[in-house]
PDB file of C-alpha atoms in Angstrom:
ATOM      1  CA  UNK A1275      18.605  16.029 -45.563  1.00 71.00           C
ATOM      2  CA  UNK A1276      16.324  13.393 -43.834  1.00 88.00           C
ATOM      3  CA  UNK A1277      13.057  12.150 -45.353  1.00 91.00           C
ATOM      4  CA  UNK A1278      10.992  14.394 -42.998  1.00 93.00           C
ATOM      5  CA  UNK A1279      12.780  17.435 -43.866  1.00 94.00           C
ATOM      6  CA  UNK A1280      12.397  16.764 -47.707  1.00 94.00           C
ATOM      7  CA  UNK A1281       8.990  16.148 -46.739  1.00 95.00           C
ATOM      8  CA  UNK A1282       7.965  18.914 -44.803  1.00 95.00           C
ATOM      9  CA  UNK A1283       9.969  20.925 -46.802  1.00 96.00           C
ATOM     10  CA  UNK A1284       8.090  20.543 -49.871  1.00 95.00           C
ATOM     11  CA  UNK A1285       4.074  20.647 -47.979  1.00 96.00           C
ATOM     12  CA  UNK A1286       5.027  23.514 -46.505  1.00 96.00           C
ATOM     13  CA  UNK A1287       5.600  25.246 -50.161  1.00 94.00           C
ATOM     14  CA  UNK A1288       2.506  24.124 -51.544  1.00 92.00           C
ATOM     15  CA  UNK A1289       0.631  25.205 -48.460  1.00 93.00           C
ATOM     16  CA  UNK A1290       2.089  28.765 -49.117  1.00 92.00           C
ATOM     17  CA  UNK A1291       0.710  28.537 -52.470  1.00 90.00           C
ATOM     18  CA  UNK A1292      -2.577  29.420 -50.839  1.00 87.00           C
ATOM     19  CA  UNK A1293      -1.622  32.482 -50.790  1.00 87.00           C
ATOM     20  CA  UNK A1294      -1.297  32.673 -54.627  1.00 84.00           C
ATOM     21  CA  UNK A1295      -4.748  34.552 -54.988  1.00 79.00           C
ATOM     22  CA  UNK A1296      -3.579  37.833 -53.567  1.00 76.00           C
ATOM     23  CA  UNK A1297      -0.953  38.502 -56.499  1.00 78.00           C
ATOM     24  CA  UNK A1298      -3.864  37.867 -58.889  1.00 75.00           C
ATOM     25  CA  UNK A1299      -5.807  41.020 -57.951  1.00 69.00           C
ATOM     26  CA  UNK A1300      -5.112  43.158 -60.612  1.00 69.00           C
ATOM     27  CA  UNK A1301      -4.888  40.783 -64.090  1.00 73.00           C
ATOM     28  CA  UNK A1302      -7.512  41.199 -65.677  1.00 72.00           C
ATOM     29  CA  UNK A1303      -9.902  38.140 -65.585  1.00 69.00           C
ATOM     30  CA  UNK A1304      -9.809  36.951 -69.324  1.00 73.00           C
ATOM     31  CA  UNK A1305      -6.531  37.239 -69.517  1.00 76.00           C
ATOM     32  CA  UNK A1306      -5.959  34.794 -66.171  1.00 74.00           C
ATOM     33  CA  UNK A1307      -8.541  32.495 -67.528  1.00 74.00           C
ATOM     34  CA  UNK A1308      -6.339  32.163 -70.728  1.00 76.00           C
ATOM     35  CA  UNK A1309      -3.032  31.414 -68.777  1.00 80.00           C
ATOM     36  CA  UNK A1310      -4.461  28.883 -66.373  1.00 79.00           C
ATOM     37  CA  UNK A1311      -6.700  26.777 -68.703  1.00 83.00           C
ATOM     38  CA  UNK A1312      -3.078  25.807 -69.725  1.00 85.00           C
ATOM     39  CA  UNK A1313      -1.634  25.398 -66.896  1.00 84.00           C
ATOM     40  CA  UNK A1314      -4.655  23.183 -65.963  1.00 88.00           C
ATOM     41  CA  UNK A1315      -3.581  20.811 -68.547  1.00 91.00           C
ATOM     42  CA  UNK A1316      -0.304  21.051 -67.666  1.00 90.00           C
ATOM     43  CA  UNK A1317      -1.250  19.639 -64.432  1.00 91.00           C
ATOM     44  CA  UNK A1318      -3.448  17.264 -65.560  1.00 92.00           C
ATOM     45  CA  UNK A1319      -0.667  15.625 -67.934  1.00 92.00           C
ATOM     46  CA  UNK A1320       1.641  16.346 -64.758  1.00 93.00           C
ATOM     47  CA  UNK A1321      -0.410  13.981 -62.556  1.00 92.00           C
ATOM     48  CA  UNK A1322      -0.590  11.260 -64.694  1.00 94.00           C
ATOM     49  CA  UNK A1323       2.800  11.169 -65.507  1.00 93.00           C
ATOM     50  CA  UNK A1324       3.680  10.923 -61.689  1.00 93.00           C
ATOM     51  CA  UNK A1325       1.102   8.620 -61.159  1.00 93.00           C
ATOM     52  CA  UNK A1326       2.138   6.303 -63.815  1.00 95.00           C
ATOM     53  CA  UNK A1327       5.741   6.691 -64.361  1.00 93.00           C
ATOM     54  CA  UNK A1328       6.604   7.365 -60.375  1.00 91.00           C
ATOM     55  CA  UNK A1329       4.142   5.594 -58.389  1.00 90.00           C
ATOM     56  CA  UNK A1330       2.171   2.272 -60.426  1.00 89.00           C
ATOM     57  CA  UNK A1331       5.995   1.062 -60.491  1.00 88.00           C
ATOM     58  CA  UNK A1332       6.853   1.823 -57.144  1.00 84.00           C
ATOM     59  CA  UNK A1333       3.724  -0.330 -56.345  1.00 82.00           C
ATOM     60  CA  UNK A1334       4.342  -3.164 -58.264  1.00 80.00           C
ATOM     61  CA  UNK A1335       8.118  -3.399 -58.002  1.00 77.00           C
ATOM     62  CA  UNK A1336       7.918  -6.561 -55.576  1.00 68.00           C
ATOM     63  CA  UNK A1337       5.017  -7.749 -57.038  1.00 67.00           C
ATOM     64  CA  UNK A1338       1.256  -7.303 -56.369  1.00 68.00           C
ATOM     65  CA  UNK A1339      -1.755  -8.889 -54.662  1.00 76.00           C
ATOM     66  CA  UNK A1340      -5.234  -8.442 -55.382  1.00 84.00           C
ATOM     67  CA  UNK A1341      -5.083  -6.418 -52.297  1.00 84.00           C
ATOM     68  CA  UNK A1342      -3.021  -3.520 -53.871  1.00 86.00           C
ATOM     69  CA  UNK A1343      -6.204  -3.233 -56.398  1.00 89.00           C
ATOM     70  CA  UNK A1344      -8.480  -3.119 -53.873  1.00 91.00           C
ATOM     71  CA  UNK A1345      -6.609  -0.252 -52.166  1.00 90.00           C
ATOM     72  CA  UNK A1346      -6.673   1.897 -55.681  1.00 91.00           C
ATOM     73  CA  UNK A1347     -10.542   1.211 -55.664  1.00 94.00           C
ATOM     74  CA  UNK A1348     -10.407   2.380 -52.437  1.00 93.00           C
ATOM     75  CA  UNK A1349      -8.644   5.612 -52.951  1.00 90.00           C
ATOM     76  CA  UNK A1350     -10.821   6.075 -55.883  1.00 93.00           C
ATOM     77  CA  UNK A1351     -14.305   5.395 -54.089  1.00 94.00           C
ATOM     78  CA  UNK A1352     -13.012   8.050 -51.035  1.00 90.00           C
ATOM     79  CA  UNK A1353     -12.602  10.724 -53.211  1.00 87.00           C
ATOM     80  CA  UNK A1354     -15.894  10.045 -54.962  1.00 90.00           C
ATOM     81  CA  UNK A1355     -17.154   9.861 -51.644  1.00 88.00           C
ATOM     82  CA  UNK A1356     -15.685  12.861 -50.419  1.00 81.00           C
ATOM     83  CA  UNK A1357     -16.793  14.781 -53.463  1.00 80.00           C
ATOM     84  CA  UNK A1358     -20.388  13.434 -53.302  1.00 82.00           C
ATOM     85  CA  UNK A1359     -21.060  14.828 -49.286  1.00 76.00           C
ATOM     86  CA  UNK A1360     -19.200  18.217 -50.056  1.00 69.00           C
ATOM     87  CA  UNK A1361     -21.844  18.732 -52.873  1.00 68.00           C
ATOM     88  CA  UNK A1362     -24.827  17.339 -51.404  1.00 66.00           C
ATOM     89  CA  UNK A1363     -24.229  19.419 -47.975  1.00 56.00           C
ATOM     90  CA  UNK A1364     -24.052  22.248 -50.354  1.00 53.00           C
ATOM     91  CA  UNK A1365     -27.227  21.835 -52.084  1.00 56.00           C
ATOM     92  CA  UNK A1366     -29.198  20.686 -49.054  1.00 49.00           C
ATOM     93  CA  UNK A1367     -27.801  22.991 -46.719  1.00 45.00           C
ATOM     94  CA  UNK A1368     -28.185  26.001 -48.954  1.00 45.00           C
ATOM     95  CA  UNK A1369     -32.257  25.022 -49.894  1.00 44.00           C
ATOM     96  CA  UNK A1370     -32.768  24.177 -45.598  1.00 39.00           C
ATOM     97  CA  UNK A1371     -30.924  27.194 -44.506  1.00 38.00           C
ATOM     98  CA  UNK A1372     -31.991  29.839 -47.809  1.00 43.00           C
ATOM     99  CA  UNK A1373     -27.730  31.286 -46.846  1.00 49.00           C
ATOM    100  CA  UNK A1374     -26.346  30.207 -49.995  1.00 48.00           C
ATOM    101  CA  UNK A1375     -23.971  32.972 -49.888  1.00 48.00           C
ATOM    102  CA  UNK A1376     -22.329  31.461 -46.147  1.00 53.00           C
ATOM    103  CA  UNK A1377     -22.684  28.117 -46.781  1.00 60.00           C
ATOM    104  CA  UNK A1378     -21.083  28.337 -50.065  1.00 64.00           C
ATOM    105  CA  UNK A1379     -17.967  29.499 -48.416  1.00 75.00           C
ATOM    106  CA  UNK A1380     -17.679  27.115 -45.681  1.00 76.00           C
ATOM    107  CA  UNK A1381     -18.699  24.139 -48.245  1.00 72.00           C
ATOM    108  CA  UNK A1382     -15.212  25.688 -50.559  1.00 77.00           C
ATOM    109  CA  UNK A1383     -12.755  26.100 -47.247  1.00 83.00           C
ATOM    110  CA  UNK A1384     -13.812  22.351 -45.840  1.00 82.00           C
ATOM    111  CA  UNK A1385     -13.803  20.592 -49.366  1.00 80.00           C
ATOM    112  CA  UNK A1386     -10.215  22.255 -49.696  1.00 84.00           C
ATOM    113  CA  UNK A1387      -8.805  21.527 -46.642  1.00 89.00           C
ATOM    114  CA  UNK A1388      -9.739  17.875 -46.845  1.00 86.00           C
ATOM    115  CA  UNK A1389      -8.307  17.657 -50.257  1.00 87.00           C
ATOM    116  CA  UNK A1390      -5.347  19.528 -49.156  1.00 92.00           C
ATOM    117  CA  UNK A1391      -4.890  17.022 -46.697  1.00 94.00           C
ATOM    118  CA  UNK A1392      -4.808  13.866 -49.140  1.00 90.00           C
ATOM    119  CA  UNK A1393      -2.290  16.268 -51.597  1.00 92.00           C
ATOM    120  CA  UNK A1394      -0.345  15.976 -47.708  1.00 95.00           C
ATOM    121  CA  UNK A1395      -0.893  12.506 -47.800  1.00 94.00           C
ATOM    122  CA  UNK A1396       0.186  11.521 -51.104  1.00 93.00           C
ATOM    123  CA  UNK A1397       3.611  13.637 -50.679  1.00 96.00           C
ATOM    124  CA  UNK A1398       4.395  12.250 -47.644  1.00 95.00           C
ATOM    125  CA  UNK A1399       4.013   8.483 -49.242  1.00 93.00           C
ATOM    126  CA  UNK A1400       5.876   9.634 -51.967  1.00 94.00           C
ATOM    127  CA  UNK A1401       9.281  10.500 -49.966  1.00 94.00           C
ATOM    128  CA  UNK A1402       8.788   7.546 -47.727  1.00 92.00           C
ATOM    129  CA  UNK A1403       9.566   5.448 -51.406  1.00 90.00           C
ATOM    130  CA  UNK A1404      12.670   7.707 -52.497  1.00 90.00           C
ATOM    131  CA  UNK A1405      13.669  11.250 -52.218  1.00 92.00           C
ATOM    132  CA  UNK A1406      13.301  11.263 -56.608  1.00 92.00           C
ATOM    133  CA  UNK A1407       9.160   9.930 -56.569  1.00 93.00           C
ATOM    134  CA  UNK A1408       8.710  12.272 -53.591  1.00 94.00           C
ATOM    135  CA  UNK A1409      10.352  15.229 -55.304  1.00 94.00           C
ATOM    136  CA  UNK A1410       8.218  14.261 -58.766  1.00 94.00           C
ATOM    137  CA  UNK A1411       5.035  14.050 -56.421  1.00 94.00           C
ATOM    138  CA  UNK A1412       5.565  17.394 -54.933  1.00 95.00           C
ATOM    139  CA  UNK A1413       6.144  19.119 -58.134  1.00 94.00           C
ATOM    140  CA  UNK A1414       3.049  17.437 -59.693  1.00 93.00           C
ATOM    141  CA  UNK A1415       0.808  18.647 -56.486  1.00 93.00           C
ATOM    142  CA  UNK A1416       2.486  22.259 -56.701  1.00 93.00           C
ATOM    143  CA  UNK A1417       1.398  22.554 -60.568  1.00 89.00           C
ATOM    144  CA  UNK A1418      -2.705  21.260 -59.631  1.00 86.00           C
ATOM    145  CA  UNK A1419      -2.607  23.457 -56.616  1.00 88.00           C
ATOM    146  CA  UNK A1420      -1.745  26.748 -58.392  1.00 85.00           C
ATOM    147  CA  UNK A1421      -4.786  26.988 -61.113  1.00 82.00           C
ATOM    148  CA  UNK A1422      -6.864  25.372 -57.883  1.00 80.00           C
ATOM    149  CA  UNK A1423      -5.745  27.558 -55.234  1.00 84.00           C
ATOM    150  CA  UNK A1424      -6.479  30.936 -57.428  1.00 81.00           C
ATOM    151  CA  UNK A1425      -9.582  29.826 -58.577  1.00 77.00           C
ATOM    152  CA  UNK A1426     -10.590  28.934 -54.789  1.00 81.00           C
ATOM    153  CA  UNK A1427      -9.337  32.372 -53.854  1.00 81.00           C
ATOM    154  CA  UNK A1428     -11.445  34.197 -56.315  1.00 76.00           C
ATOM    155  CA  UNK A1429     -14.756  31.927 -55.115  1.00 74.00           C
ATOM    156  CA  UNK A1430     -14.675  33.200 -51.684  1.00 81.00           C
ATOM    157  CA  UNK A1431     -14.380  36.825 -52.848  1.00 78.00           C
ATOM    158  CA  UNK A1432     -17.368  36.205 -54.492  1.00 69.00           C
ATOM    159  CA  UNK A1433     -18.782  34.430 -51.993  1.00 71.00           C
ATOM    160  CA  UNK A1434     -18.811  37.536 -49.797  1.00 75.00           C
ATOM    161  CA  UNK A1435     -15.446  37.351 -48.205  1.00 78.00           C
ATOM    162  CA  UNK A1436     -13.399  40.421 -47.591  1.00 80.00           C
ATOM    163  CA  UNK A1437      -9.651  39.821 -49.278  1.00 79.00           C
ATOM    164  CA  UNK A1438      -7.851  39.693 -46.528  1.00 84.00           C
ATOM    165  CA  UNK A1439     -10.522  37.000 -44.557  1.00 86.00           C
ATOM    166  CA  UNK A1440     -10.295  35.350 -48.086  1.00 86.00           C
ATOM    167  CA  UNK A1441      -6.636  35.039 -47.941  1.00 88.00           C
ATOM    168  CA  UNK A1442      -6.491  33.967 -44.711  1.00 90.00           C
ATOM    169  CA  UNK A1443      -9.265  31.778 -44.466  1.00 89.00           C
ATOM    170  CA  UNK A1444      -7.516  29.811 -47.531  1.00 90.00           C
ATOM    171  CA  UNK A1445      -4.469  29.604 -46.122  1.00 93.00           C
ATOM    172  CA  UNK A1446      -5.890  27.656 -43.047  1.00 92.00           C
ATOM    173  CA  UNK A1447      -7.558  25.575 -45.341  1.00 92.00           C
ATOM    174  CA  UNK A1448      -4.271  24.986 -46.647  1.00 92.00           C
ATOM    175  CA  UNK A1449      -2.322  24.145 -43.756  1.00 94.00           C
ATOM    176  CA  UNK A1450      -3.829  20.605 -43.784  1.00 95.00           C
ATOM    177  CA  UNK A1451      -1.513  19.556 -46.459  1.00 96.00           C
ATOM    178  CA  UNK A1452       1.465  19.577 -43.822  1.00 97.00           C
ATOM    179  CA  UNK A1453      -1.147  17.591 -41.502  1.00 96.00           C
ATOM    180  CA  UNK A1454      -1.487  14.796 -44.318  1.00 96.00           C
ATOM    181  CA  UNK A1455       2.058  14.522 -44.207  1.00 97.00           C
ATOM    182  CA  UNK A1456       3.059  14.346 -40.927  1.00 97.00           C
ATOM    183  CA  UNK A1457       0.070  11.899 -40.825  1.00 96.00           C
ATOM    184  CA  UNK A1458       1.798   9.607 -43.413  1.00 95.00           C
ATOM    185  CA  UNK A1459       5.224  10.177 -41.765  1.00 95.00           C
ATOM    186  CA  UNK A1460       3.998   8.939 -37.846  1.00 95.00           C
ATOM    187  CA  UNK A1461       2.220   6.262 -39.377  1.00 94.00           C
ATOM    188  CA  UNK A1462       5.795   4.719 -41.401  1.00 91.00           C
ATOM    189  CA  UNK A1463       6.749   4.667 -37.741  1.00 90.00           C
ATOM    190  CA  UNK A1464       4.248   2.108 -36.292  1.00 90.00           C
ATOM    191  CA  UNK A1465       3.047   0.486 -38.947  1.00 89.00           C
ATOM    192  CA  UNK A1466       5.282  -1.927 -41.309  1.00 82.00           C
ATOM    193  CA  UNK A1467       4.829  -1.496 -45.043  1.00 81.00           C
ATOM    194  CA  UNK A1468       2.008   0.653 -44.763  1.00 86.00           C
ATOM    195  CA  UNK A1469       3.524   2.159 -48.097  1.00 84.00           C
ATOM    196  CA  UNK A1470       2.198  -0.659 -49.332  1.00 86.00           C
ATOM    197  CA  UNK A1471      -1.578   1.393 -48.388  1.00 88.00           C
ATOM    198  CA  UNK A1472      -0.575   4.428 -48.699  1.00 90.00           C
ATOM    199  CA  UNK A1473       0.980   4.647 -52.274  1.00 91.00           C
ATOM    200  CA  UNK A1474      -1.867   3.163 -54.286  1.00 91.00           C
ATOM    201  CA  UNK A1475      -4.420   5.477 -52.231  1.00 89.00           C
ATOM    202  CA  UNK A1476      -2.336   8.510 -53.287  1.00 89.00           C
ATOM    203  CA  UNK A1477      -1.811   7.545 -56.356  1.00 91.00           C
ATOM    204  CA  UNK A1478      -6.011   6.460 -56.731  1.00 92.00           C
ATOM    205  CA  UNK A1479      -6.678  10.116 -55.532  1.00 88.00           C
ATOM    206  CA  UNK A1480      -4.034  12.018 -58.219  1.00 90.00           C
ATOM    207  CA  UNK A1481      -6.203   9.878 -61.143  1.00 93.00           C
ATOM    208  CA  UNK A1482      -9.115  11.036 -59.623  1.00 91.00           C
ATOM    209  CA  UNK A1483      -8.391  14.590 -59.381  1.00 88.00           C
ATOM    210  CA  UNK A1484      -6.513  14.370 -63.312  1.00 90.00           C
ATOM    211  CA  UNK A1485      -9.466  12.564 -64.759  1.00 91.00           C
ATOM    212  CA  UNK A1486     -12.799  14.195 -62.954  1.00 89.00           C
ATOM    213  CA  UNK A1487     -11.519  17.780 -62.561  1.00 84.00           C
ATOM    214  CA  UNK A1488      -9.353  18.861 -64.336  1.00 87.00           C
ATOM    215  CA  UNK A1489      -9.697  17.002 -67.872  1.00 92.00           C
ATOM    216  CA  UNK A1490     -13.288  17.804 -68.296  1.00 90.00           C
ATOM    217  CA  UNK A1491     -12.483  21.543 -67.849  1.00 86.00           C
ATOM    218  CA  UNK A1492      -9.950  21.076 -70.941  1.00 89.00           C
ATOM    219  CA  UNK A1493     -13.215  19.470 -72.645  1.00 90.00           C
ATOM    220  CA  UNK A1494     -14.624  23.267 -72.231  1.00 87.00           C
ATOM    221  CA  UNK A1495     -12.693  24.617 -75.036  1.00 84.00           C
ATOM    222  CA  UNK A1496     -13.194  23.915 -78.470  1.00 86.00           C
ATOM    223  CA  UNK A1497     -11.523  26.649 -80.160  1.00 90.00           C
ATOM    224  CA  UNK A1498      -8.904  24.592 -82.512  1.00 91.00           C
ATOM    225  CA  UNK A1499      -5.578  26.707 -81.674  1.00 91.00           C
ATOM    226  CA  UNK A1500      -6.144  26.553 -77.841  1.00 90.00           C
ATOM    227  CA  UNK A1501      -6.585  22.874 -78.156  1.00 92.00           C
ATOM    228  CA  UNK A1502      -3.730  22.256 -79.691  1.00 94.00           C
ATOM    229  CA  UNK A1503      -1.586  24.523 -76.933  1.00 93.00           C
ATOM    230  CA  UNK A1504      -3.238  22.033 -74.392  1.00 93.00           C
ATOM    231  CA  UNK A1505      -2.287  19.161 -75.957  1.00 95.00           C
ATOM    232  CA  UNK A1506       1.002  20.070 -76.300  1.00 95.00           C
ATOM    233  CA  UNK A1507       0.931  21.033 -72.269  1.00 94.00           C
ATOM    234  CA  UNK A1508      -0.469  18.014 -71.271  1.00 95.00           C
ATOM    235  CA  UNK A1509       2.102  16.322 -72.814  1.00 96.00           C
ATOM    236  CA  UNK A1510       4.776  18.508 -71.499  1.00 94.00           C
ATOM    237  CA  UNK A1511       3.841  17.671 -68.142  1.00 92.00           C
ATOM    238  CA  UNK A1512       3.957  14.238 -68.793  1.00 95.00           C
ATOM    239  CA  UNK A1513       7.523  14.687 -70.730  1.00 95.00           C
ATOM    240  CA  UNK A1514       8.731  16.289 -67.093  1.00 92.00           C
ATOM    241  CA  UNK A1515       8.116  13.495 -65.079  1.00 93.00           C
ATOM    242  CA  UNK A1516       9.311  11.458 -67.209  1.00 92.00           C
ATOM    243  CA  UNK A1517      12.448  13.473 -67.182  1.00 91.00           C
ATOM    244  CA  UNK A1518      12.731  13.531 -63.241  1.00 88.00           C
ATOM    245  CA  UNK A1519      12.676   9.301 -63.761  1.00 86.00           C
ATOM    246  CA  UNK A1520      15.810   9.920 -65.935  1.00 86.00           C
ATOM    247  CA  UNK A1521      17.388  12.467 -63.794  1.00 80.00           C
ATOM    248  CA  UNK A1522      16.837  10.984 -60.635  1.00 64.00           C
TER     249      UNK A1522
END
């Protein structure tokens, strides 16, 4: 198969995984808490293995300028950024307009379809390097996205949303991962080495995601057994893409 197919192949799974929320109706919430605060850390140690087993090399494999740093910091400062205007609409919206309830759900479908898109992004980047760090990027995406994409799901629910316009609604929102991609793809076409952009961007945004949401949610738990099951997670997902690097 061609890059685009491998590609589109993969964002178009992790868009479906939108649709996760709906099979989620009937556990019980406790017990879903439990699972995914593991499989949060599995993600997290997931993201940083890709990021620095898969895609740091990739970047500095023919050397480095102080250009490539600046276009971390950039990835980095976006997402801040990003971040930053979804909250502060959020708050100043909700106090201006007194429809927390509305707002709240609009605020949650636009700050996931623009990070869906950068997920897009980074996937697309990642098979533009080799089939192996774009199959190792994919997977990493898919294993943030699930905990993400059923915690989304129950938010608009509570936000007011019937479960079929919640299901829906995020599965829109979702549909801008395949838009990142194809983004990333056209853009290989007319622009020469813009890898060399695109790779330390993506890789800037999967540190951001690992290290400002997802590890301070592990921080949450104190209780000694639990902590020691997310240890052991994180480093399984680390130990997996390490194992892809082997494999592939």
């Amino acid at each position: 198969m061609s890059i685009w197919a491998y590609s589109l192949i993969s964002v178009t799974f992790v868009s479906l995984l939108s649709l996760l929320g709906v099979f989620t109706l009937g556990i019980k919430e406790k017990f879903l808490h439990k699972i995914l605060i593991y499989f949060v850390s599995f993600s997290a140690g997931a993201l940083f293995g890709d990021v620095f087993i898969h895609l740091i090399p990739e970047v500095y494999k023919d050397g480095t300028t102080v250009y490539t740093s600046i276009f971390f910091l950039s990835g980095i400062l976006i997402s801040f950024l990003i971040e930053k205007i979804i909250y502060w609409r959020e708050n100043h919206a909700s106090s201006i307009l007194g429809n927390k309830v509305k707002h709240f759900v609009f605020m949650i479908l636009f700050g996931d379809g623009v990070h869906n898109f950068i997920d897009g992004l980074a996937i697309g980047a990642s098979f533009l390097v080799s089939i192996p760090v774009g199959i190792a990027t994919s997977l990493a995406v898919i294993l943030h996205e699930i905990p993400h994409e059923i915690g989304d799901f129950a938010a608009l629910i509570h936000g007011g949303l019937g479960k079929k316009q919640a299901i829906f609604y995020n599965f829109v929102s979702g549909l801008t991962a395949i838009l990142g991609t194809l983004f990333a793809l056209v853009l290989s076409q007319y622009i020469v080495g813009i890898n060399n952009v695109l790779i330390p961007f993506a890789a800037a945004n999967l540190i951001y995601i690992a290290g400002t949401n997802l590890i301070p949610e592990l921080h949450k738990e104190t209780q000694l057994k639990r902590s020691v099951i997310q240890i052991f997670t994180f480093i399984l997902g680390i130990a997996i893409m390490y194992g892809l690097l082997i494999v592939g």
